[in-house]
Amino acid sequence: MTTSVSNGEISVLRARRTQALVQEPPRSGIYRTRHTLASRFAFLVICLAIVLSSLAYGTVHYWALGLFNLGGLTILFLWVVDGWQLGHLRVSRNLLQLPLLGALMVGLVQLLPLRGVGSTTGLAQTLSLDPYATRLVLVQLATLLIYFAATLVFTDTPHRLHLLVRTIMIFGFCLAIFGLTQSITSPTKVYWLRELNQSTAFGPFINRHHFAGYMELTIALPLGLLFAGAIDKEKRLLYLFVAGLMGIALVMTNSRGGIISLVAEILFFMIVTAVWRRADGDLPLKSSRLRIAAVRVGLGAALMVGLFVGVILLGGEVSLSRFIDTVNTDDPTTGRAHFWSVTLEMIKANPVIGTGLGAFGVIYTRYDSRNGLFRLEQAHNDYLQVLSDAGILGAALALFFVILLFRRAFVRTESRDDFRRGVALAALGGCFAVLVHSFFDFTLHTTSNALLFLILAAMATLNGRVEHVHRKRRRRKGQPSRPRPAKPSELNQSAASVV
């Protein structure tokens, strides 16, 4: 007996069937994701933020920060629209977001008027000794969290992961060319127009150390993919050239912290890939491990020699002599030892909750053992400044972030997708280099560097949606084949009548 079905019921059946086909992971191992127009624009805003934040002097001025925050609000709006179109709001479960949320909570607590009257500094009775600066840091931190969370959500396919990797590498290559050209033709000006008196610029960055930190992040992608063996043979020379030019630009900054971090980054890739695990989780044979280790050591040595030769050809002996001259025989730390000793006194005075996010520049003069007139904006050591600004609570959150980052990233390096494994290793190597550089400078206080650091952290820990693995299944003899999904035309016919 045949019963007719109304058009409304046909539409409901068709929608349910389509939704099931979209959400079900196919047998090839590739997750099929529905992309709305809002999600495409949100991903585009993330890519544009990577480029524009560095071109705007690293986004350290108020006007640049305003545009950066506007981009974060745009992503929030597109995120809501995407959720409305899909019927649910997509949120990542990546635990790396928790330390950032915790830092926001610490900053909000610091704004509470809980400091005693006798211990007030005259600025405010809040726990933060500079509440205005703390508010600015909270806004910046919230915007960075939006970009980070959006990257985790909208980088949801292998194609988008490839696009993000190419965007960073191509832009890093172009930025290296721009920085080298400007350093040769106009070393004291930014964009050949803005003269700087109190700092040494390189590329679009006002501080050459921050440019070096940015190069540490961008060079990690071609280097990591090369060491991981995730690049086709015909493209390896191209990737090596791109990485070499970025490395030369980094060395030409004469940033000792940047050069130390670059060497540490190369050693990190050499060591990790020398004990590389196969996709099945087993270690290679002893002979294979020795051969792999020899190849990785040779590649690392070739990179070192290539960078040295490149610096000599572009900068001559002047570039090396300038680097040697930066090491003061009386104080090899160039004043950092004194900065760190003063910072330790600040930590002792405010061990639990800290002096307040962003309050370092105002409070430093109170603890300076010299004339007290020298204002220092940053501690030139991010680890000490985290303890100074946020106390033990902030340090615990930062430590949790780093441990979780390495743990999750190493899990992703065991993927069966070679490119995914390479990206996880490369992104983790870039984060490692910046963490080494943070012992000597404050490169993560530059918005563009902090943004790219978080994006690499997201790329290193993304889940299996970005993996592209084809699994071929052989059908056993005599076993019936599985029915294929119905076509839309067949679905309409079957929904028109129910037997």
Tab-separated table of C-alpha atoms in Angstrom:
chain	number	residue	atom	x	y	z
A	1	MET	CA	0.000	0.000	0.000
A	2	THR	CA	1.387	3.425	-0.956
A	3	THR	CA	0.867	6.516	1.164
A	4	SER	CA	1.472	10.027	-0.141
A	5	VAL	CA	3.803	12.346	1.754
A	6	SER	CA	3.425	16.089	1.858
A	7	ASN	CA	6.035	18.473	0.460
A	8	GLY	CA	6.901	19.667	3.971
A	9	GLU	CA	7.751	16.141	5.108
A	10	ILE	CA	9.831	15.638	1.973
A	11	SER	CA	11.841	18.751	2.822
A	12	VAL	CA	12.391	17.577	6.387
A	13	LEU	CA	13.601	14.152	5.235
A	14	ARG	CA	15.881	15.714	2.659
A	15	ALA	CA	17.377	18.141	5.219
A	16	ARG	CA	18.019	15.361	7.741
A	17	ARG	CA	19.642	13.155	5.128
A	18	THR	CA	21.843	15.989	3.864
A	19	GLN	CA	22.895	16.923	7.398
A	20	ALA	CA	23.817	13.321	8.124
A	21	LEU	CA	25.929	13.133	4.980
A	22	VAL	CA	27.709	16.377	5.852
A	23	GLN	CA	28.501	15.486	9.472
A	24	GLU	CA	29.467	11.834	8.886
A	25	PRO	CA	33.206	11.306	8.367
A	26	PRO	CA	33.602	9.577	4.993
A	27	ARG	CA	35.417	6.277	4.545
A	28	SER	CA	38.426	8.006	2.956
A	29	GLY	CA	39.348	9.530	6.312
A	30	ILE	CA	38.621	13.136	5.277
A	31	TYR	CA	36.162	15.081	7.371
A	32	ARG	CA	33.665	16.939	5.212
A	33	THR	CA	32.830	20.344	6.661
A	34	ARG	CA	30.213	22.795	5.572
A	35	HIS	CA	31.687	26.265	5.091
A	36	THR	CA	29.395	29.254	5.288
A	37	LEU	CA	30.200	32.590	3.701
A	38	ALA	CA	30.745	34.040	7.177
A	39	SER	CA	33.337	31.365	8.004
A	40	ARG	CA	35.207	32.113	4.774
A	41	PHE	CA	35.378	35.809	5.624
A	42	ALA	CA	36.441	35.032	9.210
A	43	PHE	CA	39.328	32.909	7.930
A	44	LEU	CA	40.249	35.721	5.531
A	45	VAL	CA	40.325	38.249	8.391
A	46	ILE	CA	42.730	35.977	10.297
A	47	CYS	CA	45.092	35.821	7.314
A	48	LEU	CA	44.867	39.589	6.797
A	49	ALA	CA	45.585	40.210	10.487
A	50	ILE	CA	48.841	38.244	10.197
A	51	VAL	CA	50.000	40.512	7.376
A	52	LEU	CA	48.641	43.898	8.454
A	53	SER	CA	49.583	43.612	12.134
A	54	SER	CA	53.271	43.345	11.252
A	55	LEU	CA	53.193	46.006	8.536
A	56	ALA	CA	51.674	48.499	11.017
A	57	TYR	CA	54.982	48.761	12.926
A	58	GLY	CA	54.177	45.485	14.689
A	59	THR	CA	50.902	46.963	16.030
A	60	VAL	CA	52.352	48.806	19.011
A	61	HIS	CA	50.666	52.197	18.496
A	62	TYR	CA	47.156	53.057	19.656
A	63	TRP	CA	45.781	53.533	16.139
A	64	ALA	CA	47.127	50.138	15.060
A	65	LEU	CA	45.777	48.492	18.203
A	66	GLY	CA	42.381	50.035	17.477
A	67	LEU	CA	42.321	48.506	13.998
A	68	PHE	CA	43.505	45.199	15.434
A	69	ASN	CA	40.674	45.209	17.981
A	70	LEU	CA	38.213	46.094	15.225
A	71	GLY	CA	39.339	43.006	13.342
A	72	GLY	CA	38.649	40.926	16.443
A	73	LEU	CA	35.128	42.348	16.711
A	74	THR	CA	34.601	41.576	13.012
A	75	ILE	CA	35.565	37.961	13.623
A	76	LEU	CA	33.131	37.781	16.551
A	77	PHE	CA	30.313	39.094	14.363
A	78	LEU	CA	31.122	36.642	11.558
A	79	TRP	CA	31.374	33.859	14.128
A	80	VAL	CA	27.841	34.555	15.352
A	81	VAL	CA	26.529	34.712	11.784
A	82	ASP	CA	28.199	31.381	11.014
A	83	GLY	CA	26.562	29.833	14.075
A	84	TRP	CA	23.178	31.223	13.078
A	85	GLN	CA	23.472	29.757	9.578
A	86	LEU	CA	24.614	26.349	10.848
A	87	GLY	CA	22.114	26.249	13.707
A	88	HIS	CA	24.800	25.961	16.380
A	89	LEU	CA	27.820	27.978	17.489
A	90	ARG	CA	31.078	26.182	16.859
A	91	VAL	CA	33.557	26.321	19.758
A	92	SER	CA	36.887	24.522	20.014
A	93	ARG	CA	37.588	22.278	22.990
A	94	ASN	CA	41.341	22.930	22.820
A	95	LEU	CA	42.574	23.352	26.401
A	96	LEU	CA	45.190	25.904	25.355
A	97	GLN	CA	42.430	28.502	25.559
A	98	LEU	CA	42.105	28.000	29.328
A	99	PRO	CA	45.400	29.693	30.344
A	100	LEU	CA	44.453	32.746	28.284
A	101	LEU	CA	41.064	32.863	29.972
A	102	GLY	CA	42.823	32.492	33.289
A	103	ALA	CA	45.087	35.446	32.482
A	104	LEU	CA	41.997	37.531	31.781
A	105	MET	CA	40.558	36.522	35.136
A	106	VAL	CA	43.795	37.487	36.905
A	107	GLY	CA	43.683	40.906	35.233
A	108	LEU	CA	40.068	41.440	36.255
A	109	VAL	CA	40.885	40.517	39.854
A	110	GLN	CA	43.763	43.001	39.797
A	111	LEU	CA	41.278	45.761	38.987
A	112	LEU	CA	39.309	45.133	42.171
A	113	PRO	CA	39.777	47.772	44.922
A	114	LEU	CA	41.250	45.327	47.413
A	115	ARG	CA	44.552	47.006	48.235
A	116	GLY	CA	44.763	48.503	51.705
A	117	VAL	CA	44.897	52.253	52.188
A	118	GLY	CA	48.282	52.082	53.818
A	119	SER	CA	49.818	50.251	50.886
A	120	THR	CA	48.342	52.363	48.131
A	121	THR	CA	50.717	54.133	45.758
A	122	GLY	CA	48.543	57.141	45.097
A	123	LEU	CA	47.525	55.844	41.671
A	124	ALA	CA	44.622	53.705	42.837
A	125	GLN	CA	43.582	51.323	45.579
A	126	THR	CA	43.232	48.444	43.170
A	127	LEU	CA	45.511	45.416	43.285
A	128	SER	CA	47.016	46.670	40.051
A	129	LEU	CA	49.418	49.529	40.675
A	130	ASP	CA	48.552	50.932	37.231
A	131	PRO	CA	44.881	50.107	36.534
A	132	TYR	CA	44.806	52.098	33.285
A	133	ALA	CA	47.621	50.009	31.795
A	134	THR	CA	45.966	46.830	33.077
A	135	ARG	CA	42.738	47.695	31.257
A	136	LEU	CA	44.647	48.205	28.004
A	137	VAL	CA	46.416	44.862	28.405
A	138	LEU	CA	43.100	43.119	29.113
A	139	VAL	CA	41.587	44.479	25.893
A	140	GLN	CA	44.630	43.375	23.909
A	141	LEU	CA	44.653	39.950	25.564
A	142	ALA	CA	40.929	39.463	24.901
A	143	THR	CA	41.425	40.305	21.222
A	144	LEU	CA	44.327	37.871	20.937
A	145	LEU	CA	42.137	35.193	22.518
A	146	ILE	CA	39.463	35.855	19.876
A	147	TYR	CA	41.975	35.400	17.050
A	148	PHE	CA	43.385	32.276	18.681
A	149	ALA	CA	39.984	30.671	19.294
A	150	ALA	CA	38.823	31.594	15.779
A	151	THR	CA	41.918	29.964	14.264
A	152	LEU	CA	41.119	26.766	16.149
A	153	VAL	CA	37.541	26.814	14.853
A	154	PHE	CA	37.843	28.037	11.260
A	155	THR	CA	41.036	26.206	10.297
A	156	ASP	CA	39.000	23.044	9.943
A	157	THR	CA	40.108	21.407	6.679
A	158	PRO	CA	43.430	20.316	5.124
A	159	HIS	CA	42.920	22.949	2.418
A	160	ARG	CA	42.667	25.772	4.939
A	161	LEU	CA	45.717	24.511	6.792
A	162	HIS	CA	47.656	24.603	3.522
A	163	LEU	CA	46.424	28.147	2.869
A	164	LEU	CA	47.473	29.312	6.318
A	165	VAL	CA	50.945	27.772	5.958
A	166	ARG	CA	51.453	29.332	2.524
A	167	THR	CA	50.256	32.730	3.720
A	168	ILE	CA	52.773	32.804	6.554
A	169	MET	CA	55.667	31.507	4.452
A	170	ILE	CA	55.079	33.797	1.471
A	171	PHE	CA	54.607	36.842	3.663
A	172	GLY	CA	57.661	35.966	5.769
A	173	PHE	CA	59.730	35.649	2.588
A	174	CYS	CA	58.520	39.027	1.285
A	175	LEU	CA	59.092	40.614	4.701
A	176	ALA	CA	62.664	39.299	4.755
A	177	ILE	CA	63.346	40.846	1.335
A	178	PHE	CA	61.848	44.144	2.485
A	179	GLY	CA	63.871	44.145	5.700
A	180	LEU	CA	67.138	43.398	3.914
A	181	THR	CA	66.514	46.053	1.271
A	182	GLN	CA	65.669	48.700	3.831
A	183	SER	CA	68.644	47.818	6.049
A	184	ILE	CA	71.013	48.303	3.106
A	185	THR	CA	69.481	51.430	1.575
A	186	SER	CA	68.127	53.230	4.665
A	187	PRO	CA	69.163	51.546	7.929
A	188	THR	CA	67.976	54.357	10.248
A	189	LYS	CA	64.471	54.870	8.820
A	190	VAL	CA	61.263	52.821	8.753
A	191	TYR	CA	59.643	52.673	5.312
A	192	TRP	CA	62.406	55.058	4.204
A	193	LEU	CA	60.471	57.912	5.859
A	194	ARG	CA	60.333	57.709	9.651
A	195	GLU	CA	63.608	58.514	11.390
A	196	LEU	CA	64.261	56.781	14.728
A	197	ASN	CA	66.573	58.184	17.384
A	198	GLN	CA	66.138	55.854	20.361
A	199	SER	CA	65.936	52.460	18.657
A	200	THR	CA	67.279	50.554	15.667
A	201	ALA	CA	64.585	49.618	13.178
A	202	PHE	CA	64.529	46.674	10.817
A	203	GLY	CA	61.827	46.239	8.223
A	204	PRO	CA	58.482	47.592	9.463
A	205	PHE	CA	59.438	46.970	13.102
A	206	ILE	CA	60.703	49.801	15.271
A	207	ASN	CA	62.809	47.364	17.306
A	208	ARG	CA	65.170	45.060	15.397
A	209	HIS	CA	64.854	42.383	18.076
A	210	HIS	CA	61.132	42.140	17.372
A	211	PHE	CA	61.797	41.641	13.665
A	212	ALA	CA	64.184	38.834	14.605
A	213	GLY	CA	61.461	37.290	16.751
A	214	TYR	CA	58.999	37.466	13.869
A	215	MET	CA	61.488	35.768	11.540
A	216	GLU	CA	61.942	32.981	14.089
A	217	LEU	CA	58.245	32.211	13.727
A	218	THR	CA	58.021	32.419	9.935
A	219	ILE	CA	61.238	30.514	9.203
A	220	ALA	CA	59.979	27.635	11.331
A	221	LEU	CA	57.472	26.516	8.696
A	222	PRO	CA	59.838	25.877	5.766
A	223	LEU	CA	62.537	24.556	8.102
A	224	GLY	CA	60.194	22.225	9.949
A	225	LEU	CA	58.653	20.861	6.772
A	226	LEU	CA	62.137	20.229	5.343
A	227	PHE	CA	63.386	18.426	8.449
A	228	ALA	CA	60.160	16.403	8.635
A	229	GLY	CA	60.537	15.263	5.031
A	230	ALA	CA	57.055	16.532	4.185
A	231	ILE	CA	58.133	18.349	0.993
A	232	ASP	CA	58.402	16.801	-2.466
A	233	LYS	CA	61.928	16.491	-3.838
A	234	GLU	CA	61.371	19.019	-6.617
A	235	LYS	CA	60.269	21.662	-4.070
A	236	ARG	CA	62.934	21.171	-1.398
A	237	LEU	CA	65.426	23.541	-2.996
A	238	LEU	CA	62.762	26.253	-3.129
A	239	TYR	CA	61.875	25.795	0.535
A	240	LEU	CA	65.564	25.821	1.439
A	241	PHE	CA	66.026	29.106	-0.428
A	242	VAL	CA	63.022	30.666	1.349
A	243	ALA	CA	64.281	29.543	4.758
A	244	GLY	CA	67.807	30.711	3.961
A	245	LEU	CA	66.706	34.218	3.032
A	246	MET	CA	64.630	34.512	6.215
A	247	GLY	CA	67.617	33.317	8.240
A	248	ILE	CA	69.933	35.857	6.608
A	249	ALA	CA	67.475	38.643	7.390
A	250	LEU	CA	67.340	37.480	11.005
A	251	VAL	CA	71.132	37.399	11.369
A	252	MET	CA	71.449	40.821	9.727
A	253	THR	CA	69.434	42.332	12.591
A	254	ASN	CA	72.493	41.721	14.817
A	255	SER	CA	70.135	40.522	17.546
A	256	ARG	CA	72.133	38.179	19.747
A	257	GLY	CA	68.965	36.775	21.281
A	258	GLY	CA	67.534	36.194	17.798
A	259	ILE	CA	70.663	34.401	16.578
A	260	ILE	CA	70.806	32.204	19.684
A	261	SER	CA	67.124	31.362	19.187
A	262	LEU	CA	67.683	30.504	15.524
A	263	VAL	CA	70.496	28.102	16.429
A	264	ALA	CA	68.290	26.582	19.133
A	265	GLU	CA	65.477	26.212	16.614
A	266	ILE	CA	67.679	24.335	14.139
A	267	LEU	CA	68.997	22.083	16.915
A	268	PHE	CA	65.415	21.430	18.022
A	269	PHE	CA	64.472	20.207	14.539
A	270	MET	CA	67.633	18.116	14.289
A	271	ILE	CA	67.104	16.372	17.626
A	272	VAL	CA	63.369	15.760	17.276
A	273	THR	CA	63.552	14.392	13.730
A	274	ALA	CA	66.583	12.244	14.597
A	275	VAL	CA	64.394	10.250	17.011
A	276	TRP	CA	61.313	10.629	14.818
A	277	ARG	CA	58.542	8.107	15.369
A	278	ARG	CA	56.795	6.462	12.481
A	279	ALA	CA	53.074	6.897	11.956
A	280	ASP	CA	52.419	3.628	13.761
A	281	GLY	CA	54.224	4.957	16.847
A	282	ASP	CA	57.299	2.701	16.547
A	283	LEU	CA	60.858	3.948	16.446
A	284	PRO	CA	62.847	3.194	13.285
A	285	LEU	CA	65.610	0.612	13.327
A	286	LYS	CA	68.997	1.546	14.755
A	287	SER	CA	70.630	1.742	11.318
A	288	SER	CA	67.784	3.885	10.026
A	289	ARG	CA	68.020	6.178	13.033
A	290	LEU	CA	71.748	6.678	12.453
A	291	ARG	CA	71.161	7.468	8.797
A	292	ILE	CA	68.332	9.886	9.615
A	293	ALA	CA	70.434	11.572	12.283
A	294	ALA	CA	73.336	11.967	9.845
A	295	VAL	CA	71.046	13.526	7.240
A	296	ARG	CA	69.556	15.938	9.779
A	297	VAL	CA	72.990	16.955	11.073
A	298	GLY	CA	74.167	17.528	7.513
A	299	LEU	CA	71.126	19.664	6.745
A	300	GLY	CA	71.633	21.701	9.905
A	301	ALA	CA	75.318	22.234	9.166
A	302	ALA	CA	74.519	23.258	5.585
A	303	LEU	CA	72.036	25.806	6.886
A	304	MET	CA	74.596	27.275	9.290
A	305	VAL	CA	77.228	27.575	6.572
A	306	GLY	CA	74.714	28.987	4.120
A	307	LEU	CA	73.605	31.660	6.573
A	308	PHE	CA	77.206	32.635	7.312
A	309	VAL	CA	78.073	32.900	3.617
A	310	GLY	CA	74.876	34.823	2.887
A	311	VAL	CA	75.549	37.364	5.626
A	312	ILE	CA	79.119	37.857	4.356
A	313	LEU	CA	77.915	38.403	0.788
A	314	LEU	CA	75.184	40.852	1.716
A	315	GLY	CA	76.729	42.716	4.624
A	316	GLY	CA	80.423	42.002	4.303
A	317	GLU	CA	82.731	42.164	7.294
A	318	VAL	CA	80.838	45.190	8.601
A	319	SER	CA	77.848	43.066	9.566
A	320	LEU	CA	79.981	40.669	11.621
A	321	SER	CA	81.991	43.453	13.255
A	322	ARG	CA	78.792	45.241	14.265
A	323	PHE	CA	77.546	42.050	15.869
A	324	ILE	CA	80.785	41.620	17.825
A	325	ASP	CA	80.769	45.272	18.897
A	326	THR	CA	77.325	44.865	20.455
A	327	VAL	CA	78.882	42.687	23.159
A	328	ASN	CA	80.128	45.121	25.796
A	329	THR	CA	83.149	43.710	27.611
A	330	ASP	CA	82.205	45.521	30.838
A	331	ASP	CA	78.590	44.309	30.776
A	332	PRO	CA	77.903	41.497	28.278
A	333	THR	CA	74.215	41.655	29.184
A	334	THR	CA	74.025	45.335	28.039
A	335	GLY	CA	72.238	46.366	31.227
A	336	ARG	CA	69.919	43.384	31.472
A	337	ALA	CA	71.554	42.075	34.635
A	338	HIS	CA	70.545	45.257	36.456
A	339	PHE	CA	67.039	45.183	34.964
A	340	TRP	CA	66.571	41.610	36.135
A	341	SER	CA	67.817	42.321	39.649
A	342	VAL	CA	65.326	45.198	40.007
A	343	THR	CA	62.554	42.969	38.619
A	344	LEU	CA	63.349	40.326	41.240
A	345	GLU	CA	62.842	42.941	43.958
A	346	MET	CA	59.452	43.783	42.449
A	347	ILE	CA	58.532	40.093	42.477
A	348	LYS	CA	59.513	39.747	46.130
A	349	ALA	CA	57.286	42.680	47.060
A	350	ASN	CA	54.246	41.335	45.153
A	351	PRO	CA	54.681	37.546	44.904
A	352	VAL	CA	51.111	36.236	44.599
A	353	ILE	CA	49.040	38.511	42.364
A	354	GLY	CA	51.817	40.697	40.960
A	355	THR	CA	51.969	44.448	40.419
A	356	GLY	CA	49.361	44.407	37.656
A	357	LEU	CA	49.314	43.561	33.971
A	358	GLY	CA	51.152	46.310	32.096
A	359	ALA	CA	52.203	48.110	35.295
A	360	PHE	CA	55.918	47.350	34.941
A	361	GLY	CA	56.903	50.714	33.412
A	362	VAL	CA	55.302	52.756	36.192
A	363	ILE	CA	56.496	50.633	39.116
A	364	TYR	CA	60.065	50.065	37.940
A	365	THR	CA	61.299	53.500	39.091
A	366	ARG	CA	60.136	52.778	42.674
A	367	TYR	CA	62.496	49.786	42.941
A	368	ASP	CA	65.377	51.003	40.788
A	369	SER	CA	68.553	50.956	42.915
A	370	ARG	CA	70.207	53.630	40.787
A	371	ASN	CA	68.975	57.215	40.354
A	372	GLY	CA	65.347	56.139	39.971
A	373	LEU	CA	64.861	58.409	36.962
A	374	PHE	CA	65.354	55.769	34.273
A	375	ARG	CA	62.003	54.436	33.054
A	376	LEU	CA	62.042	50.911	31.691
A	377	GLU	CA	58.940	49.698	29.898
A	378	GLN	CA	59.781	45.981	29.854
A	379	ALA	CA	62.003	43.655	31.876
A	380	HIS	CA	63.802	42.205	28.805
A	381	ASN	CA	62.840	38.781	30.123
A	382	ASP	CA	59.270	37.639	29.590
A	383	TYR	CA	59.446	35.018	32.331
A	384	LEU	CA	60.484	37.502	35.000
A	385	GLN	CA	57.907	39.981	33.749
A	386	VAL	CA	55.116	37.423	33.979
A	387	LEU	CA	56.073	36.896	37.624
A	388	SER	CA	56.267	40.655	38.170
A	389	ASP	CA	52.973	41.510	36.446
A	390	ALA	CA	50.818	38.523	37.432
A	391	GLY	CA	52.684	36.852	40.291
A	392	ILE	CA	52.699	33.145	40.989
A	393	LEU	CA	49.197	32.770	39.542
A	394	GLY	CA	50.272	34.162	36.173
A	395	ALA	CA	53.443	32.061	36.153
A	396	ALA	CA	51.406	28.907	36.816
A	397	LEU	CA	49.092	29.718	33.906
A	398	ALA	CA	52.048	30.378	31.579
A	399	LEU	CA	53.718	27.103	32.627
A	400	PHE	CA	50.471	25.200	32.047
A	401	PHE	CA	50.201	26.714	28.551
A	402	VAL	CA	53.758	25.706	27.601
A	403	ILE	CA	53.469	22.154	28.947
A	404	LEU	CA	50.119	21.601	27.261
A	405	LEU	CA	51.424	23.056	23.992
A	406	PHE	CA	54.362	20.649	23.805
A	407	ARG	CA	52.304	17.674	24.922
A	408	ARG	CA	49.521	18.234	22.379
A	409	ALA	CA	51.911	19.133	19.567
A	410	PHE	CA	54.005	15.985	19.990
A	411	VAL	CA	50.814	13.948	19.808
A	412	ARG	CA	49.966	15.643	16.492
A	413	THR	CA	53.417	14.824	15.117
A	414	GLU	CA	52.394	11.147	15.140
A	415	SER	CA	49.731	11.753	12.500
A	416	ARG	CA	49.628	9.547	9.401
A	417	ASP	CA	49.367	12.656	7.251
A	418	ASP	CA	52.948	13.664	6.401
A	419	PHE	CA	52.094	17.322	5.836
A	420	ARG	CA	50.153	17.497	9.095
A	421	ARG	CA	53.081	15.977	10.965
A	422	GLY	CA	55.446	18.470	9.377
A	423	VAL	CA	53.254	21.456	10.222
A	424	ALA	CA	52.889	20.320	13.837
A	425	LEU	CA	56.663	19.980	14.177
A	426	ALA	CA	57.346	23.274	12.368
A	427	ALA	CA	54.839	25.285	14.377
A	428	LEU	CA	56.132	23.838	17.644
A	429	GLY	CA	59.704	24.674	16.605
A	430	GLY	CA	58.741	28.296	15.966
A	431	CYS	CA	57.107	28.553	19.387
A	432	PHE	CA	60.179	26.950	20.957
A	433	ALA	CA	62.489	29.521	19.331
A	434	VAL	CA	60.415	32.424	20.655
A	435	LEU	CA	60.348	30.875	24.125
A	436	VAL	CA	64.153	30.781	24.032
A	437	HIS	CA	64.285	34.387	22.810
A	438	SER	CA	62.005	35.403	25.689
A	439	PHE	CA	64.900	34.831	28.106
A	440	PHE	CA	66.656	37.889	26.643
A	441	ASP	CA	63.963	40.170	25.174
A	442	PHE	CA	60.252	40.936	25.207
A	443	THR	CA	59.336	39.990	21.656
A	444	LEU	CA	55.946	38.571	22.713
A	445	HIS	CA	54.898	42.013	23.964
A	446	THR	CA	54.681	43.066	20.308
A	447	THR	CA	51.126	42.379	19.144
A	448	SER	CA	52.051	40.993	15.719
A	449	ASN	CA	54.531	38.541	17.257
A	450	ALA	CA	52.065	37.446	19.943
A	451	LEU	CA	49.394	36.896	17.281
A	452	LEU	CA	51.642	34.764	15.078
A	453	PHE	CA	52.872	32.826	18.123
A	454	LEU	CA	49.297	31.920	19.076
A	455	ILE	CA	48.407	31.021	15.493
A	456	LEU	CA	51.399	28.669	15.320
A	457	ALA	CA	50.332	27.203	18.670
A	458	ALA	CA	46.894	26.585	17.169
A	459	MET	CA	48.409	25.004	14.044
A	460	ALA	CA	50.535	22.698	16.185
A	461	THR	CA	47.562	21.406	18.193
A	462	LEU	CA	44.656	21.320	15.703
A	463	ASN	CA	42.655	18.105	15.791
A	464	GLY	CA	42.137	15.509	13.069
A	465	ARG	CA	39.918	17.706	10.909
A	466	VAL	CA	42.997	19.074	9.130
A	467	GLU	CA	44.463	15.653	8.395
A	468	HIS	CA	44.245	14.344	4.860
A	469	VAL	CA	44.657	10.565	4.938
A	470	HIS	CA	43.258	8.163	2.357
A	471	ARG	CA	42.546	4.729	3.682
A	472	LYS	CA	42.047	2.082	1.022
A	473	ARG	CA	39.884	-0.801	2.189
A	474	ARG	CA	39.880	-4.076	0.324
A	475	ARG	CA	36.599	-5.949	0.236
A	476	ARG	CA	36.892	-9.569	1.260
A	477	LYS	CA	35.927	-12.249	-1.185
A	478	GLY	CA	32.245	-13.021	-0.902
A	479	GLN	CA	31.547	-9.987	1.298
A	480	PRO	CA	28.772	-7.751	-0.047
A	481	SER	CA	29.667	-4.173	-0.737
A	482	ARG	CA	28.190	-1.392	1.389
A	483	PRO	CA	25.368	0.572	-0.183
A	484	ARG	CA	26.436	3.946	-1.538
A	485	PRO	CA	24.768	7.158	-0.267
A	486	ALA	CA	21.605	8.019	-2.180
A	487	LYS	CA	21.738	10.777	-4.754
A	488	PRO	CA	19.454	13.801	-4.285
A	489	SER	CA	17.219	12.641	-7.166
A	490	GLU	CA	16.863	9.175	-5.657
A	491	LEU	CA	16.243	10.729	-2.248
A	492	ASN	CA	13.346	12.732	-3.627
A	493	GLN	CA	11.789	9.638	-5.225
A	494	SER	CA	12.088	7.557	-2.054
A	495	ALA	CA	10.681	10.353	0.067
A	496	ALA	CA	7.680	10.796	-2.266
A	497	SER	CA	6.190	7.482	-1.302
A	498	VAL	CA	6.441	5.146	1.688
A	499	VAL	CA	5.599	1.485	1.169
